[in-house]
Amino acid sequence: GAGVSQSPSNKVTEKGKDVELRCDPISGHTALYWYRQSLGQGLEFLIYFQGNSAPDKSGLPSDRFSAERTGGSVSTLTIQRTQQEDSAVYLCASSPETGPNTGELFFGEGSRLTVL
Amino acid sequence: SQQGEEDPQALSIQEGENATMNCSYKTSINNLQWYRQNSGRGLVHLILIRSNEREKHSGRLRVTLDTSKKSSSLLITASRAADTASYFCATQLVFGAGTILRVKS
């Protein structure tokens, strides 16, 4: 079956513009995670969705960042009024497990965002 | 703040040698996982060790966990050039900064 799919693969935008990044998790996976990885750095947790529960938004760096997950499947990460420091690879992962990081995470290939 | 902290930050070895990477964390955990990343894109799961386990093997990988010291190690035996990658430990929702492993042929 298909893995986690992210789009776009690469996005170049101008400072101040809004961007949307999409994640299609593996079918049937109830948990979905967004991470951010700046060049040469580790992964920074952003947000975690689990089924119909309220998402854990504790990692979102500012109110310019938001995410939603429609129908318990596809998720969209939106960054408003982008800044140069938002440039990074945004990684999505899904898991069939019911608790945070209780099982293997399946990662997409990421969306590389460049803010000019 | 990041829970997992790996060391060394970078490791360069010859093919055939063993590579050991360490990870420390700060809070109680259900399990600890190790991942590998090539070329800065998607991560691949390597191994999961539960909090009540002390050692786990998978092929050329050996992971240990010491919950009293809040630390874990990943050993790759008989390394190959194809093992060149970044390796991350993960606890709960948090990933460490990673160890960059370079295996020279």
CSV table of C-alpha atoms in Angstrom, one decimal:
chain,number,residue,atom,x,y,z
A,1,GLY,CA,0.0,0.0,0.0
A,2,ALA,CA,1.0,3.6,-0.3
A,3,GLY,CA,3.1,5.3,2.3
A,4,VAL,CA,2.7,8.8,3.8
A,5,SER,CA,2.4,11.3,1.0
A,6,GLN,CA,3.3,15.0,1.3
A,7,SER,CA,2.8,17.8,-1.1
A,8,PRO,CA,4.3,20.0,-2.4
A,9,SER,CA,7.7,18.4,-2.3
A,10,ASN,CA,9.3,21.8,-2.6
A,11,LYS,CA,7.8,25.3,-2.1
A,12,VAL,CA,9.5,28.6,-2.6
A,13,THR,CA,7.5,31.6,-1.4
A,14,GLU,CA,8.0,35.3,-0.6
A,15,LYS,CA,8.1,36.6,2.9
A,16,GLY,CA,4.7,37.6,4.1
A,17,LYS,CA,2.8,35.1,1.9
A,18,ASP,CA,0.7,32.2,3.3
A,19,VAL,CA,1.5,28.6,2.5
A,20,GLU,CA,-0.4,25.3,2.9
A,21,LEU,CA,1.4,22.0,3.2
A,22,ARG,CA,-0.6,18.8,2.8
A,23,CYS,CA,-0.2,15.3,4.3
A,24,ASP,CA,-2.0,12.1,3.3
A,25,PRO,CA,-1.4,9.5,6.0
A,26,ILE,CA,-1.4,5.8,5.6
A,27,SER,CA,-5.0,4.6,5.4
A,28,GLY,CA,-6.3,3.5,8.7
A,29,HIS,CA,-3.6,5.3,10.8
A,30,THR,CA,-5.3,7.2,13.6
A,31,ALA,CA,-2.3,9.2,14.7
A,32,LEU,CA,-0.8,12.0,12.6
A,33,TYR,CA,2.3,14.1,13.5
A,34,TRP,CA,3.9,17.2,12.0
A,35,TYR,CA,7.5,18.0,12.6
A,36,ARG,CA,9.8,20.7,11.4
A,37,GLN,CA,13.5,20.2,10.6
A,38,SER,CA,15.8,23.1,9.9
A,39,LEU,CA,19.0,22.5,8.0
A,40,GLY,CA,21.4,20.2,9.9
A,41,GLN,CA,19.1,20.1,12.9
A,42,GLY,CA,16.9,17.6,14.7
A,43,LEU,CA,13.2,17.3,14.4
A,44,GLU,CA,11.0,19.9,16.2
A,45,PHE,CA,7.6,18.7,17.2
A,46,LEU,CA,4.8,20.9,16.0
A,47,ILE,CA,1.4,19.2,16.4
A,48,TYR,CA,-0.1,15.7,17.0
A,49,PHE,CA,-3.6,14.5,16.0
A,50,GLN,CA,-5.1,11.3,17.5
A,51,GLY,CA,-8.5,10.2,16.1
A,52,ASN,CA,-11.2,12.6,17.1
A,53,SER,CA,-9.5,13.9,20.1
A,54,ALA,CA,-8.4,17.5,20.4
A,55,PRO,CA,-4.9,17.9,18.9
A,56,ASP,CA,-1.8,18.5,20.9
A,57,LYS,CA,-0.7,21.9,19.6
A,58,SER,CA,2.0,22.5,22.2
A,59,GLY,CA,4.8,22.5,19.6
A,60,LEU,CA,3.4,25.2,17.3
A,61,PRO,CA,6.0,28.0,17.4
A,62,SER,CA,3.5,30.9,16.9
A,63,ASP,CA,-0.1,31.8,16.1
A,64,ARG,CA,0.9,32.0,12.5
A,65,PHE,CA,1.0,28.2,12.4
A,66,SER,CA,-2.2,26.2,12.4
A,67,ALA,CA,-3.1,22.7,11.3
A,68,GLU,CA,-6.3,20.7,10.7
A,69,ARG,CA,-7.1,17.2,10.0
A,70,THR,CA,-10.3,16.6,8.0
A,71,GLY,CA,-12.3,13.4,8.4
A,72,GLY,CA,-9.5,11.9,10.5
A,73,SER,CA,-7.4,11.5,7.4
A,74,VAL,CA,-5.7,14.3,5.3
A,75,SER,CA,-4.0,17.0,7.3
A,76,THR,CA,-3.1,20.6,6.2
A,77,LEU,CA,-0.4,22.7,7.9
A,78,THR,CA,-0.9,26.4,7.2
A,79,ILE,CA,1.7,29.0,7.8
A,80,GLN,CA,0.5,32.6,7.6
A,81,ARG,CA,2.6,35.6,6.8
A,82,THR,CA,5.7,33.5,6.3
A,83,GLN,CA,9.1,34.6,7.7
A,84,GLN,CA,12.5,33.6,6.6
A,85,GLU,CA,13.0,31.6,9.8
A,86,ASP,CA,10.1,29.4,8.7
A,87,SER,CA,12.4,27.9,6.0
A,88,ALA,CA,12.8,24.2,6.8
A,89,VAL,CA,11.7,20.8,5.8
A,90,TYR,CA,8.2,20.0,7.2
A,91,LEU,CA,7.8,16.3,7.9
A,92,CYS,CA,4.5,14.4,8.5
A,93,ALA,CA,4.3,11.0,10.1
A,94,SER,CA,1.4,8.7,10.8
A,95,SER,CA,1.0,5.7,13.1
A,96,PRO,CA,-1.7,3.1,13.8
A,97,GLU,CA,-1.0,3.4,17.5
A,98,THR,CA,-3.4,5.1,19.9
A,99,GLY,CA,-0.9,7.0,22.1
A,100,PRO,CA,1.9,9.5,21.3
A,101,ASN,CA,4.9,7.7,20.1
A,102,THR,CA,3.8,4.3,21.4
A,103,GLY,CA,4.6,2.7,18.1
A,104,GLU,CA,6.5,3.1,14.9
A,105,LEU,CA,6.1,6.4,13.0
A,106,PHE,CA,5.9,6.2,9.2
A,107,PHE,CA,7.3,9.4,7.7
A,108,GLY,CA,6.6,11.1,4.4
A,109,GLU,CA,9.4,12.5,2.4
A,110,GLY,CA,8.7,16.0,3.6
A,111,SER,CA,7.9,19.4,2.1
A,112,ARG,CA,10.9,21.7,1.8
A,113,LEU,CA,9.8,25.3,2.4
A,114,THR,CA,12.1,28.2,1.3
A,115,VAL,CA,11.0,31.7,2.3
A,116,LEU,CA,12.8,34.4,0.4
B,1,SER,CA,12.8,21.6,24.8
B,2,GLN,CA,14.3,18.5,23.2
B,3,GLN,CA,14.3,15.4,25.4
B,4,GLY,CA,16.6,13.2,23.4
B,5,GLU,CA,20.2,14.3,23.1
B,6,GLU,CA,22.5,12.2,21.0
B,7,ASP,CA,26.2,12.0,21.2
B,8,PRO,CA,28.5,12.1,19.4
B,9,GLN,CA,27.1,14.8,17.1
B,10,ALA,CA,29.2,13.2,14.3
B,11,LEU,CA,31.1,10.0,13.9
B,12,SER,CA,33.4,8.9,11.1
B,13,ILE,CA,34.5,5.3,10.9
B,14,GLN,CA,36.0,2.8,8.4
B,15,GLU,CA,33.8,0.1,6.8
B,16,GLY,CA,33.7,-3.0,8.9
B,17,GLU,CA,34.1,-1.1,12.2
B,18,ASN,CA,31.4,-0.9,14.8
B,19,ALA,CA,29.6,2.4,15.4
B,20,THR,CA,28.1,3.3,18.8
B,21,MET,CA,25.7,6.2,19.3
B,22,ASN,CA,24.3,7.3,22.6
B,23,CYS,CA,21.1,9.1,23.6
B,24,SER,CA,20.0,10.7,26.8
B,25,TYR,CA,16.5,11.8,27.8
B,26,LYS,CA,14.9,13.7,30.6
B,27,THR,CA,11.5,12.3,31.6
B,28,SER,CA,9.9,8.9,32.1
B,29,ILE,CA,9.1,7.0,28.9
B,30,ASN,CA,6.9,4.2,27.6
B,31,ASN,CA,9.5,3.3,24.9
B,32,LEU,CA,12.4,4.7,23.0
B,33,GLN,CA,12.8,4.5,19.3
B,34,TRP,CA,15.7,4.9,16.9
B,35,TYR,CA,15.3,6.3,13.4
B,36,ARG,CA,17.6,6.8,10.4
B,37,GLN,CA,17.5,9.6,7.9
B,38,ASN,CA,19.2,9.8,4.6
B,39,SER,CA,19.7,13.1,2.8
B,40,GLY,CA,17.6,15.2,5.1
B,41,ARG,CA,14.2,13.9,4.1
B,42,GLY,CA,12.0,11.1,5.4
B,43,LEU,CA,13.0,9.1,8.4
B,44,VAL,CA,12.9,5.3,8.6
B,45,HIS,CA,12.1,3.4,11.8
B,46,LEU,CA,14.9,1.1,12.9
B,47,ILE,CA,14.0,-0.3,16.3
B,48,LEU,CA,11.8,0.3,19.3
B,49,ILE,CA,12.7,-0.7,22.8
B,50,ARG,CA,10.1,-0.7,25.6
B,51,SER,CA,10.8,0.7,29.0
B,52,ASN,CA,10.8,-2.7,30.6
B,53,GLU,CA,13.4,-4.0,28.1
B,54,ARG,CA,17.2,-3.6,28.6
B,55,GLU,CA,18.5,-4.8,25.2
B,56,LYS,CA,17.1,-5.5,21.8
B,57,HIS,CA,18.7,-6.8,18.6
B,58,SER,CA,17.7,-6.5,15.0
B,59,GLY,CA,20.1,-7.7,12.4
B,60,ARG,CA,23.4,-5.7,12.8
B,61,LEU,CA,21.7,-3.3,15.2
B,62,ARG,CA,21.8,-3.6,19.0
B,63,VAL,CA,20.0,-1.2,21.3
B,64,THR,CA,20.3,-0.9,25.0
B,65,LEU,CA,18.2,1.0,27.4
B,66,ASP,CA,19.1,2.1,30.9
B,67,THR,CA,16.0,3.8,32.5
B,68,SER,CA,17.9,4.5,35.7
B,69,LYS,CA,20.4,6.6,33.8
B,70,LYS,CA,17.8,7.7,31.2
B,71,SER,CA,20.0,6.7,28.4
B,72,SER,CA,20.1,4.4,25.4
B,73,SER,CA,22.8,3.3,22.9
B,74,LEU,CA,22.6,2.1,19.4
B,75,LEU,CA,25.4,-0.1,18.1
B,76,ILE,CA,25.8,-0.9,14.4
B,77,THR,CA,28.1,-3.8,13.9
B,78,ALA,CA,30.3,-4.5,10.8
B,79,SER,CA,29.3,-1.1,9.3
B,80,ARG,CA,28.9,-0.6,5.6
B,81,ALA,CA,29.2,2.5,3.5
B,82,ALA,CA,25.4,2.3,3.0
B,83,ASP,CA,25.0,2.9,6.8
B,84,THR,CA,26.1,6.5,6.2
B,85,ALA,CA,23.1,8.6,7.5
B,86,SER,CA,21.8,10.6,10.4
B,87,TYR,CA,20.5,8.6,13.4
B,88,PHE,CA,17.9,9.9,15.8
B,89,CYS,CA,16.5,8.7,19.1
B,90,ALA,CA,12.9,9.5,19.9
B,91,THR,CA,10.9,9.5,23.2
B,92,GLN,CA,7.3,10.4,23.4
B,93,LEU,CA,6.8,13.2,20.9
B,94,VAL,CA,10.4,14.4,20.9
B,95,PHE,CA,13.4,13.6,18.7
B,96,GLY,CA,17.0,14.3,19.5
B,97,ALA,CA,19.4,16.4,17.5
B,98,GLY,CA,20.9,13.3,15.9
B,99,THR,CA,24.2,11.7,15.2
B,100,ILE,CA,25.7,12.0,11.7
B,101,LEU,CA,27.4,8.8,10.8
B,102,ARG,CA,29.9,8.5,8.0
B,103,VAL,CA,31.2,5.1,7.0
B,104,LYS,CA,34.2,5.3,4.7
B,105,SER,CA,34.9,2.5,2.3
